[in-house]
Coordinates of N, CA and C and ligand atoms in Angstrom, one line a residue:
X150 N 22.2 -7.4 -7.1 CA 22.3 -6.0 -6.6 C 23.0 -6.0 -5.3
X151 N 24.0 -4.9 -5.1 CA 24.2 -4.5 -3.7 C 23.2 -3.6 -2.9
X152 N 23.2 -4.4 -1.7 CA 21.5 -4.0 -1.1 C 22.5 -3.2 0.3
X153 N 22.6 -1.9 0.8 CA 22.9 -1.5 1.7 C 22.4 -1.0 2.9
X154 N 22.5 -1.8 3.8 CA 21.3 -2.0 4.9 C 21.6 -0.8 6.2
X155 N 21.1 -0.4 6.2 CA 21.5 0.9 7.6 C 20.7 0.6 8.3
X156 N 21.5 0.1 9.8 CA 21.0 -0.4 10.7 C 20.7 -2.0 11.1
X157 N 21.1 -2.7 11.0 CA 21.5 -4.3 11.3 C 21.0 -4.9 12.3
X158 N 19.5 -4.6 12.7 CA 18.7 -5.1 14.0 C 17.7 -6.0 13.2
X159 N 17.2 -6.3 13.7 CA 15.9 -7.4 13.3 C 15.3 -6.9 12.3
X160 N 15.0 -5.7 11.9 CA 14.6 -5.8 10.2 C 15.7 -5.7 9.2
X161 N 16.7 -5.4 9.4 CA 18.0 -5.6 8.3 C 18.6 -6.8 8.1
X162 N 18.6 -7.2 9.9 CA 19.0 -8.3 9.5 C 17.9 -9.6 8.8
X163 N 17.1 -10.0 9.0 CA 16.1 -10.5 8.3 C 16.0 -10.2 6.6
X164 N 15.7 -9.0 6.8 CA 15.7 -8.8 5.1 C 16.8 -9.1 4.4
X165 N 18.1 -9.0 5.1 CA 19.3 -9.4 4.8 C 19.9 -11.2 4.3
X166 N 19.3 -11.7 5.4 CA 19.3 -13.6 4.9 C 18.5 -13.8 3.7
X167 N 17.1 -12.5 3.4 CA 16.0 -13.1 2.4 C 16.8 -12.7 1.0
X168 N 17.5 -11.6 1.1 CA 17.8 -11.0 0.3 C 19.1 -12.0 -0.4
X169 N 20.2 -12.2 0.3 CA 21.2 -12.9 -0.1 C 20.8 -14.5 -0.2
X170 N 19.8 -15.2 0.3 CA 19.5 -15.8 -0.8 C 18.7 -16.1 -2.4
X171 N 18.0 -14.9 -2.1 CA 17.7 -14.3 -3.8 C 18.8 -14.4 -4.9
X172 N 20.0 -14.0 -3.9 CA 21.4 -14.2 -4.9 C 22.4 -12.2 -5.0
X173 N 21.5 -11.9 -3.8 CA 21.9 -10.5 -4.0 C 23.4 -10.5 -2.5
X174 N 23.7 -9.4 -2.6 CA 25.0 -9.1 -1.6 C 24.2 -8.2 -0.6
X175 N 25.1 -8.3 0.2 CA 24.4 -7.2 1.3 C 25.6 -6.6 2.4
X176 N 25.3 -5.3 2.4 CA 26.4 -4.3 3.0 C 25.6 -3.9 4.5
X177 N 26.0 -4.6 5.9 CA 25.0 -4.2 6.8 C 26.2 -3.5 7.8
X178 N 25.3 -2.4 8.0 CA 26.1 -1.0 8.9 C 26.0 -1.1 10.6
X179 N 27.1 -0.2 11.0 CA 26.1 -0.5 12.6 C 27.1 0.5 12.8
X180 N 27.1 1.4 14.1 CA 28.1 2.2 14.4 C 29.4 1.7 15.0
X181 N 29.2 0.4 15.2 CA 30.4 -0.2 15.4 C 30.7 -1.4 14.5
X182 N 30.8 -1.4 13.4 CA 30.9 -2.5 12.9 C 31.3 -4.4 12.9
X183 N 32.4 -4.2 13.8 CA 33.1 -5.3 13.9 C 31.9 -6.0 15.1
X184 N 31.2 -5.1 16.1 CA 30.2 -6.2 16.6 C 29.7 -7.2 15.6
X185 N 29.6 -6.6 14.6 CA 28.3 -8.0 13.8 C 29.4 -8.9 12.7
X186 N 30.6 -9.1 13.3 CA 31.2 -10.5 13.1 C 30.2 -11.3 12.7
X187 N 29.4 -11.9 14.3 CA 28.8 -13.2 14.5 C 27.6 -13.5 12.9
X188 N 27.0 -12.5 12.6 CA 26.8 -12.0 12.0 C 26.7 -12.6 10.5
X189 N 28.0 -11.7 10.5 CA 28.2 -11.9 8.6 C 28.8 -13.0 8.2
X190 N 29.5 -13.8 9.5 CA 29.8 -15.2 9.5 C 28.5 -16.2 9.0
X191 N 27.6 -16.1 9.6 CA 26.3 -16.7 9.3 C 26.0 -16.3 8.3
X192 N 26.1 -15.3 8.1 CA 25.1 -15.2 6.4 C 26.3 -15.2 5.2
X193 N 27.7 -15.3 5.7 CA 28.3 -15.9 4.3 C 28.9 -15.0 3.6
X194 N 29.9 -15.4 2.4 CA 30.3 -14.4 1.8 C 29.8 -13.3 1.1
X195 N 28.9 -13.3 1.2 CA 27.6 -12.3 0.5 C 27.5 -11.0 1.8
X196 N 28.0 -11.0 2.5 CA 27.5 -10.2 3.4 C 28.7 -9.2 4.0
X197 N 28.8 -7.7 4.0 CA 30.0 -7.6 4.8 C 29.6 -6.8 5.6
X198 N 30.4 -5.9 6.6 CA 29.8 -5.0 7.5 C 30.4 -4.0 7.3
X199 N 30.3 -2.6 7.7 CA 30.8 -1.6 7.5 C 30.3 -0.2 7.9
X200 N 30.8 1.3 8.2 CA 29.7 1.7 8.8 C 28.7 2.1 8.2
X201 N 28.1 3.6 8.7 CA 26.5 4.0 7.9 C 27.5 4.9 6.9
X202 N 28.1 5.4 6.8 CA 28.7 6.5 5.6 C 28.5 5.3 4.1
X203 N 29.9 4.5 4.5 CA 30.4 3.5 3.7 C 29.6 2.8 2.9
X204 N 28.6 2.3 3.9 CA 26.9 1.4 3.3 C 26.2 2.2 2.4
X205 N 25.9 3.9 2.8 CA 25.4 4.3 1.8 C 26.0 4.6 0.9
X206 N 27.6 4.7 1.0 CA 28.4 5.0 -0.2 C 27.8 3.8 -1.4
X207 N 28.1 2.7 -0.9 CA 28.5 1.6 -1.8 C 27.4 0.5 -1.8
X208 N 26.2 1.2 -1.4 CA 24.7 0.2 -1.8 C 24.4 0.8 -3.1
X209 N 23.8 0.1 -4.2 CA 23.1 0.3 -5.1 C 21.5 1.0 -4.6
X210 N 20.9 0.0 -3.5 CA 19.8 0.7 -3.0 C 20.1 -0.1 -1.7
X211 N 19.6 1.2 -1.2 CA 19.7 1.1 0.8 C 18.2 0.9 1.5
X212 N 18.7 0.0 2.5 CA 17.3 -0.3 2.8 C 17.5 0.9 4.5
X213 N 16.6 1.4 5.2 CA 16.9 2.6 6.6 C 15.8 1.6 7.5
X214 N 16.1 1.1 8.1 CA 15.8 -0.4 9.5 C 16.6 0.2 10.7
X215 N 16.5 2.0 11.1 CA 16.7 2.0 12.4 C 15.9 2.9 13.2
X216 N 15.6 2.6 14.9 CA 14.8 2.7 15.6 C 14.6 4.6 14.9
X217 N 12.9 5.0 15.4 CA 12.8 6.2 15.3 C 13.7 7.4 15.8
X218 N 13.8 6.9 17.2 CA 14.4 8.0 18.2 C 15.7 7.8 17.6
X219 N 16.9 7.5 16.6 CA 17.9 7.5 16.1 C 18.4 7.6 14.9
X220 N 16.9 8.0 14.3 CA 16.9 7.8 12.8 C 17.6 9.2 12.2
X221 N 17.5 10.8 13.0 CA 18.1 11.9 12.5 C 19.7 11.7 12.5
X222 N 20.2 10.7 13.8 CA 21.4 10.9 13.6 C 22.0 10.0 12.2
X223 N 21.3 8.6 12.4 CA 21.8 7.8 11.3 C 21.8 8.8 9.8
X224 N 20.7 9.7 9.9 CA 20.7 10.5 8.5 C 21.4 11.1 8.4
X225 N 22.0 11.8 9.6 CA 23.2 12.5 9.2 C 24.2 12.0 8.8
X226 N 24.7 10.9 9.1 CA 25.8 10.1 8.5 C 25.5 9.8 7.2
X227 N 24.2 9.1 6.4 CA 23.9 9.0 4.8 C 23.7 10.4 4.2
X228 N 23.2 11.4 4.9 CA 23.2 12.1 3.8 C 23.7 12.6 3.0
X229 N 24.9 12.4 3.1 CA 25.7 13.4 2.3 C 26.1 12.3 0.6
X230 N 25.5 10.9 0.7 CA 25.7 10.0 0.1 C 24.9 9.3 -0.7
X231 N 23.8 10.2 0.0 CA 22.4 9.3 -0.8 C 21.7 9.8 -2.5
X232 N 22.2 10.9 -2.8 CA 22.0 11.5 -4.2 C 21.6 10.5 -4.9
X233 N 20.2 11.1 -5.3 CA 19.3 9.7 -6.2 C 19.6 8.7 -6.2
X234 N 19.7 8.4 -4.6 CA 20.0 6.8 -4.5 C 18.2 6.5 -4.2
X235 N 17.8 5.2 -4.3 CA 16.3 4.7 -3.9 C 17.1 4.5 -2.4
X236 N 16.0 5.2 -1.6 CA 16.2 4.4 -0.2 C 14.7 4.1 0.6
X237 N 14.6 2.7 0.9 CA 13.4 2.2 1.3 C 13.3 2.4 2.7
X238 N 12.3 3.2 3.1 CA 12.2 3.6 4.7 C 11.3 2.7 5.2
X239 N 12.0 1.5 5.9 CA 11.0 0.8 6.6 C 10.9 1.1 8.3
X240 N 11.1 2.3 8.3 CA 11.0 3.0 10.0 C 9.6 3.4 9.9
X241 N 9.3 3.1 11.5 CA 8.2 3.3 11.9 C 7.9 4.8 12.6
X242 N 7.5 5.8 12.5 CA 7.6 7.0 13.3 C 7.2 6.5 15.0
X243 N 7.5 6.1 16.0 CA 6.8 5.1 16.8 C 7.9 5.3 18.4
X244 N 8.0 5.6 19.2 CA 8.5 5.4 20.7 C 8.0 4.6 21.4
X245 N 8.6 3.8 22.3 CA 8.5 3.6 23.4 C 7.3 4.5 24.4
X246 N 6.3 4.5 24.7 CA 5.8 5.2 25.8 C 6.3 5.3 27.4
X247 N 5.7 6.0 28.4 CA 6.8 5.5 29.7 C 5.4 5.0 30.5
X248 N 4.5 5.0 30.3 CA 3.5 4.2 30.7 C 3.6 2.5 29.7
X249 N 4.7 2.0 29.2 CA 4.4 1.0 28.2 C 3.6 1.2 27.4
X250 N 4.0 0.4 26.2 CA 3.3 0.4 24.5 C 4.4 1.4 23.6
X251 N 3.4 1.6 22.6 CA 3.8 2.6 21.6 C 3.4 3.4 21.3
X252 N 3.8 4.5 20.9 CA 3.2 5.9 20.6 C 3.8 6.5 19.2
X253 N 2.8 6.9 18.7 CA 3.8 7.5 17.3 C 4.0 8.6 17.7
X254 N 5.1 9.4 17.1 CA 5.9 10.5 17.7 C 5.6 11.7 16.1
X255 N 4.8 11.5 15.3 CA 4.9 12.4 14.5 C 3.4 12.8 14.1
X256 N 2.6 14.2 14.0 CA 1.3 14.3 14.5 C 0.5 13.3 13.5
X257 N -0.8 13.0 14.2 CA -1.6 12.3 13.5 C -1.6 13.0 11.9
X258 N -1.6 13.7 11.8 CA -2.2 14.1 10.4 C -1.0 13.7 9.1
X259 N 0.5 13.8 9.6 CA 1.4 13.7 8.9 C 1.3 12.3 8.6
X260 N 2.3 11.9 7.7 CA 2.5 10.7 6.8 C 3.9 10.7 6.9
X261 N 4.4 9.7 7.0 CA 6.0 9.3 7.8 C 6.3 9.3 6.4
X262 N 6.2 8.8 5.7 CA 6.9 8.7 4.0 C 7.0 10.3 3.5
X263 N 6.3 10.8 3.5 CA 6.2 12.7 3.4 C 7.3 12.9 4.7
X264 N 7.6 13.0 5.6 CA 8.2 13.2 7.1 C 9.8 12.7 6.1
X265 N 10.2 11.6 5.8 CA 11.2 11.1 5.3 C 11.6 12.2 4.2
X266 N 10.7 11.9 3.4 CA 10.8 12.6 2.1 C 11.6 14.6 2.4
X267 N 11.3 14.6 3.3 CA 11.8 16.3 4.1 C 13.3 16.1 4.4
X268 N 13.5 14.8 5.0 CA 14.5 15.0 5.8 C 15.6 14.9 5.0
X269 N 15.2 13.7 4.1 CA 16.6 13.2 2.6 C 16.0 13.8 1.6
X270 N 15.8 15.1 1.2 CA 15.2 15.9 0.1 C 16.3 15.1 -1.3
X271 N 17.3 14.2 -0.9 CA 18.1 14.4 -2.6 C 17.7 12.7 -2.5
X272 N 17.1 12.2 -1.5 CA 17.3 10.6 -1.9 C 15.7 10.3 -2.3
X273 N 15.7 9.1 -3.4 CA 14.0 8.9 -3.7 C 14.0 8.1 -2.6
X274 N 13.0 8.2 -1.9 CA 12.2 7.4 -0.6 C 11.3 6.3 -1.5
X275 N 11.3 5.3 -1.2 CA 10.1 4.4 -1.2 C 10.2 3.6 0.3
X276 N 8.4 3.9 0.3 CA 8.5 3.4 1.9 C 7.6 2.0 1.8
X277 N 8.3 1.1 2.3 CA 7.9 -0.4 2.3 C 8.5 -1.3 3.6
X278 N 8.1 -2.2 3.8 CA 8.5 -3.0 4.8 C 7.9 -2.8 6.3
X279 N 7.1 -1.8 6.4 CA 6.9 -0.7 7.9 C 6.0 -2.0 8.4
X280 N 4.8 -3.1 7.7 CA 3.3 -3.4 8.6 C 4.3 -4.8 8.6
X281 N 5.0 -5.3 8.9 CA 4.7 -6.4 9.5 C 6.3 -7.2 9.9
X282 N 5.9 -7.3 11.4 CA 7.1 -7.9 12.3 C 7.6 -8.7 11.5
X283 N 8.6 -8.7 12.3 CA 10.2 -9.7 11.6 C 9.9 -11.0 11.7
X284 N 9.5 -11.5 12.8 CA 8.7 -13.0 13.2 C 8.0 -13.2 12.1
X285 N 7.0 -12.7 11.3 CA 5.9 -12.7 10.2 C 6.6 -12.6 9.4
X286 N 7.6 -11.9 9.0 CA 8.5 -11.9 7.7 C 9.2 -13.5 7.8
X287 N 9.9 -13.6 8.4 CA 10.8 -15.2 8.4 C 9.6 -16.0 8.6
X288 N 8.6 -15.9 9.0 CA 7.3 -17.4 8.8 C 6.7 -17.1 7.8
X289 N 6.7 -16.2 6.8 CA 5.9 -16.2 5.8 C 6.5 -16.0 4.3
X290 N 7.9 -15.6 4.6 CA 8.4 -15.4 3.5 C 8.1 -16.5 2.6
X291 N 8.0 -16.3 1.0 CA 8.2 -18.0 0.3 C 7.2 -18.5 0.4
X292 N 6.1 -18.0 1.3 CA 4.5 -18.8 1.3 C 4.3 -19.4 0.1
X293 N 3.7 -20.6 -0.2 CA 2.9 -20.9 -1.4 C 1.4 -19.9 -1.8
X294 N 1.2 -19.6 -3.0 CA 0.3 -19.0 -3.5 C -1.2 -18.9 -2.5
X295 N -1.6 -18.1 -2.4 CA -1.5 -16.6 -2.6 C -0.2 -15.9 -1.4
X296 N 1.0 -15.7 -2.4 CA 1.7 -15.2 -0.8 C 1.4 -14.1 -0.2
X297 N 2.1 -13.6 0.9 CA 1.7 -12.3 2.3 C 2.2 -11.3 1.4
X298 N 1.7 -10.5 1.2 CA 1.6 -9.0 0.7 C 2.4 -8.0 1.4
X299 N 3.3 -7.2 0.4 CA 4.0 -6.4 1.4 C 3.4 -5.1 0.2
X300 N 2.9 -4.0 1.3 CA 2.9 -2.6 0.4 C 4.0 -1.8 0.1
X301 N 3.8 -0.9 -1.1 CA 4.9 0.0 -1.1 C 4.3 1.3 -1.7
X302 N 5.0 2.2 -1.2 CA 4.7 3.4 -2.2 C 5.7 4.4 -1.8
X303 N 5.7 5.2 -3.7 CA 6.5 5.9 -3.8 C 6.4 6.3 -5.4
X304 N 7.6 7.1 -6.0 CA 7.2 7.5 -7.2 C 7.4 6.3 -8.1
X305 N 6.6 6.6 -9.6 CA 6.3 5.3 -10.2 C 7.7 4.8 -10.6
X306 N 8.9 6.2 -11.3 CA 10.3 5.2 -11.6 C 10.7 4.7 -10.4
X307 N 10.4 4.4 -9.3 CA 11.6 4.3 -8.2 C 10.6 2.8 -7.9
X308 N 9.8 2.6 -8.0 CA 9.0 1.4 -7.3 C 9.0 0.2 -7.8
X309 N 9.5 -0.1 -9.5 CA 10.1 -1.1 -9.8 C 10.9 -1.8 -9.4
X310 N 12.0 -1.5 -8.7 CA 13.3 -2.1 -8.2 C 13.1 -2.1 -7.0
X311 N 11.9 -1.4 -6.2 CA 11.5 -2.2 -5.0 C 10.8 -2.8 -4.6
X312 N 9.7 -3.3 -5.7 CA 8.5 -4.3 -6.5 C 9.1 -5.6 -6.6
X313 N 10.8 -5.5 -7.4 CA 11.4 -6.7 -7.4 C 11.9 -7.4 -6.2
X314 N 12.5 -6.3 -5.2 CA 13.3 -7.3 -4.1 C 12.4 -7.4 -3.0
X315 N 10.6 -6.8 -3.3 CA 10.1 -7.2 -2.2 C 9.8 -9.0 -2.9
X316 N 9.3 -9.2 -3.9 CA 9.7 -10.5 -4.2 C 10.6 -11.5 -4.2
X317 N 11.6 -11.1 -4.2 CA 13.2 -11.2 -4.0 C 13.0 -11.8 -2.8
X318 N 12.2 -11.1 -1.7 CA 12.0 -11.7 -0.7 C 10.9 -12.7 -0.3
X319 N 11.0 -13.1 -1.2 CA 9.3 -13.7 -0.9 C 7.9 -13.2 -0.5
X320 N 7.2 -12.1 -1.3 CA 6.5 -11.5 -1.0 C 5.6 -10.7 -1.9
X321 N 4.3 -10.6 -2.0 CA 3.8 -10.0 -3.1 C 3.4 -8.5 -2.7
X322 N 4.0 -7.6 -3.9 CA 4.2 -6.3 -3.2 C 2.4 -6.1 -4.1
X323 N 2.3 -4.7 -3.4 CA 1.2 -4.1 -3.4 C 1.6 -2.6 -3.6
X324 N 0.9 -2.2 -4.9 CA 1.1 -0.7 -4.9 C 0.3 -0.1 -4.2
X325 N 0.7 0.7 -3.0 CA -0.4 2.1 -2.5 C -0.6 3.1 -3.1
X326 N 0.3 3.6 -3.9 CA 0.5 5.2 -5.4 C 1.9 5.7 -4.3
X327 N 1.5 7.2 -4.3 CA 3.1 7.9 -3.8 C 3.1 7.9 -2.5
X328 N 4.1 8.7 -2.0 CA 4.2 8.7 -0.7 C 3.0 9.2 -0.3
X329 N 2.3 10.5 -1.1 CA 1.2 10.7 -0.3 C 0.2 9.8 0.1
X330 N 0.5 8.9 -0.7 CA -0.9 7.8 -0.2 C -0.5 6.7 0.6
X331 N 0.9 6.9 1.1 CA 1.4 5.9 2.1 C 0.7 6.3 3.5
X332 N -0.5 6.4 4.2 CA -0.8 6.9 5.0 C -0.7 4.8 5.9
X333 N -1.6 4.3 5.2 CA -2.1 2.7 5.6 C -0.4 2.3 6.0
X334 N 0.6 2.8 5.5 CA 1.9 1.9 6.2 C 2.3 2.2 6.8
X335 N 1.6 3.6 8.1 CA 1.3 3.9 9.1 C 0.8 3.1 10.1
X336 N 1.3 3.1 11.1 CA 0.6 2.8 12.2 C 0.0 3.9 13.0
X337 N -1.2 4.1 13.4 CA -2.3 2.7 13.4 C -2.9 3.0 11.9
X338 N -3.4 1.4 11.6 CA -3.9 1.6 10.0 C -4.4 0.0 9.5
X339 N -5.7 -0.5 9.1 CA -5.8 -1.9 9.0 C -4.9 -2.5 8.6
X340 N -3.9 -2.3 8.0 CA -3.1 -3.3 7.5 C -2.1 -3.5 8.3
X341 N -2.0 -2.5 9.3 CA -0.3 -2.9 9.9 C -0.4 -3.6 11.1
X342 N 0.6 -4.5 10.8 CA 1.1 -5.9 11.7 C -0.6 -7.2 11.1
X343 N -0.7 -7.2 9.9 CA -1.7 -8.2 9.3 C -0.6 -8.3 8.0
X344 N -1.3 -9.9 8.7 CA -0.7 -11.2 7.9 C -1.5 -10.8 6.6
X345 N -1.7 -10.2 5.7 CA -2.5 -10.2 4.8 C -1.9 -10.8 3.2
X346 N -3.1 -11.0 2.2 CA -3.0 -11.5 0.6 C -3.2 -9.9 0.1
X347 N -2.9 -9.8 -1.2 CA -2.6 -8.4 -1.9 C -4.2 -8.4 -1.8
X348 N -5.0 -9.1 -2.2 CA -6.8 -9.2 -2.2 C -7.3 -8.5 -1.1
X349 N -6.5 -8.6 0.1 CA -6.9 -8.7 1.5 C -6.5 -7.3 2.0
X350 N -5.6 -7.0 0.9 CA -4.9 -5.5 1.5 C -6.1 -4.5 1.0
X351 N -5.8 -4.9 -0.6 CA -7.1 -4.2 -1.3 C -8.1 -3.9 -0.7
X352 N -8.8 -4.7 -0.3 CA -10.0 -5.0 0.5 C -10.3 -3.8 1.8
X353 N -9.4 -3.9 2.4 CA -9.3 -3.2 3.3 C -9.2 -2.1 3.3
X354 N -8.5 -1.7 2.3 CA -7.7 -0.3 2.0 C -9.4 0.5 1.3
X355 N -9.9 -0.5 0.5 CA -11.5 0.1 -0.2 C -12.4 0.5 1.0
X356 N -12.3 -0.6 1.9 CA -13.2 -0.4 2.9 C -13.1 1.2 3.6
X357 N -12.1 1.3 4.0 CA -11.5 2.7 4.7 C -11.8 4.0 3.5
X358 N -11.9 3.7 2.4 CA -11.8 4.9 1.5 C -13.5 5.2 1.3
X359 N -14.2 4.0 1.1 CA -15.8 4.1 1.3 C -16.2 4.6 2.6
X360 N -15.8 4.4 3.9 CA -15.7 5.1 5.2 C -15.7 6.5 4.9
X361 N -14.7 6.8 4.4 CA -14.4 8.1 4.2 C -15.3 8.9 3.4
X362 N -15.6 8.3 2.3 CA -16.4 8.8 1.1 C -18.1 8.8 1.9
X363 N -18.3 8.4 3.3 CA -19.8 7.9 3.3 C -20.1 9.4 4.3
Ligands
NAP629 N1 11.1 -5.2 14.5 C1 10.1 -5.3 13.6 O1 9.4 -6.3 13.6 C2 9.8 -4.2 12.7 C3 8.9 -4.4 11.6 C4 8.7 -3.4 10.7 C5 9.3 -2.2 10.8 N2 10.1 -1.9 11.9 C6 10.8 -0.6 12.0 O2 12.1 -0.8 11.5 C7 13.0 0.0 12.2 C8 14.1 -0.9 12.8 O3 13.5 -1.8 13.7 P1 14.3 -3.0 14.4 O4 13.4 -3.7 15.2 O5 15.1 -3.7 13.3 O6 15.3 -2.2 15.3 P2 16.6 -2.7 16.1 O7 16.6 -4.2 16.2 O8 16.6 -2.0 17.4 O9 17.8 -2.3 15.2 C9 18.1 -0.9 14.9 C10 19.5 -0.8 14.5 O10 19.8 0.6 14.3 C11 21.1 0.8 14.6 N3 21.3 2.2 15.0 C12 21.0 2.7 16.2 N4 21.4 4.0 16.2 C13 21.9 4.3 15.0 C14 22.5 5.4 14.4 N5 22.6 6.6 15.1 N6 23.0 5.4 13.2 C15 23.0 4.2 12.5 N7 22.4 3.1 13.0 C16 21.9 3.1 14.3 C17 21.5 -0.2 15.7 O11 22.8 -0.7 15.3 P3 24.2 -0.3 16.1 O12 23.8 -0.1 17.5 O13 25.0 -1.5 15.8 O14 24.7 0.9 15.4 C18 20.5 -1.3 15.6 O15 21.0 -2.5 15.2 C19 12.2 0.8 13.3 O16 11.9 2.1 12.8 C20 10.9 -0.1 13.4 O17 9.8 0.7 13.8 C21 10.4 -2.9 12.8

């Protein structure tokens, strides 16, 4: 599959090495492209660069790996190209604070996968990749049995083919249901930034719903 990555920082690029050695190609964007030479040299002929229009022209599915505070403009460059493309939102709704840390930037009540879903009304959203650093992806990818669990959710046709390449990446995906029930691949939420097994996500995710139900 051509995988078209928007945005080429530490989660593109990561998912990008896991990805082309699965045996897939990868189209990684940046607004300047020719910076990521160093780049595509490393990861081989499997890999080219080019910008955000172009990537989402010519990805089969697009993975969206860029910071919050820049994610309207990057949209504006795919939108016009994403028509029933799958696009995996692994953006975190999340700022910088000026006191240090992070702050999510979108009200507690909303759901960042719903928030997406508004913005690219023509592209199917599945949102995956959001709970767990890039460091924990490259040390865990490939684990031996039981491997690290990555969630996803989104509508049922669109979640298959992102069921595969989270495996693709070394990783055992976990269904949450649709976007509405993407709340847990929020931050804050037990699962995010946990090293977790699909058991362990479960688990968790029950615990919080008996919470609620008590
Ligand atoms: N880092 C993690 O461990 C991690 C884990 C899970 C999820 N996430 C989420 O994934 C997203 C990306 O995180 P990251 O750490 O990979 O970020 P990053 O390293 O800062 O990379 C973001 C990339 O976005 C590109 N970009 C910036 N403005 C753009 C624009 N207007 N249009 C198109 N591309 C633009 C930049 O490339 P150019 O400057 O070359 O254009 C940059 O390489 C964030 O929402 C984050 O919350 C991060």
């Amino acid at each position: 599959m051509k995988i078209g990555i928007i945005g080429a920082g530490d989660v593109g690029q990561t998912l990008a090495k896991l990805w082309i050695q699965a045996g897939h190609s990868v189209i990684l964007s940046s607004r300047h492209p020719e910076t990521l030479q160093p780049i595509i040299q490393e990861l081989g002929s499997s890999a080219k660069a080019a910008t955000v229009a172009q990537t989402a022209i010519a990805g089969d599915v697009l993975l969206l790996a860029v910071n919050y505070a820049t994610v309207d403009a990057a949209l504006a460059q795919m939108a016009p190209y994403v028509t029933n493309k799958i696009v995996i939102d692994a953006t975190n709704p999340l700022r910088y604070a000026d006191g240090g840390g992070l702050e999510r930037v979108i009200g507690d009540r909303e759901i960042a996968g719903l928030v997406m879903a508004d913005k690219l009304p023509n592209a199917r959203i599945v949102k995956a990749f959001t709970t767990l650093w890039t460091g924990y992806l490259q040390q865990h990818a490939h684990r031996s049995h039981p491997q690290v669990a990555i969630a996803l959710a989104g509508n049922v046709s669109d979640k298959p083919a992102v069921a595969s390449l989270i495996k693709d990446a070394g990783f055992d995906p976990v269904d949450l249901g649709p976007l509405a029930a993407s709340r847990p691949l929020d931050p804050p939420s037990p699962i995010w930034n946990q090293v977790l097994t699909a058991d362990e996500v479960r688990s968790r995710l029950a615990q919080i719903s008996q919470l609620a139900a008590a």
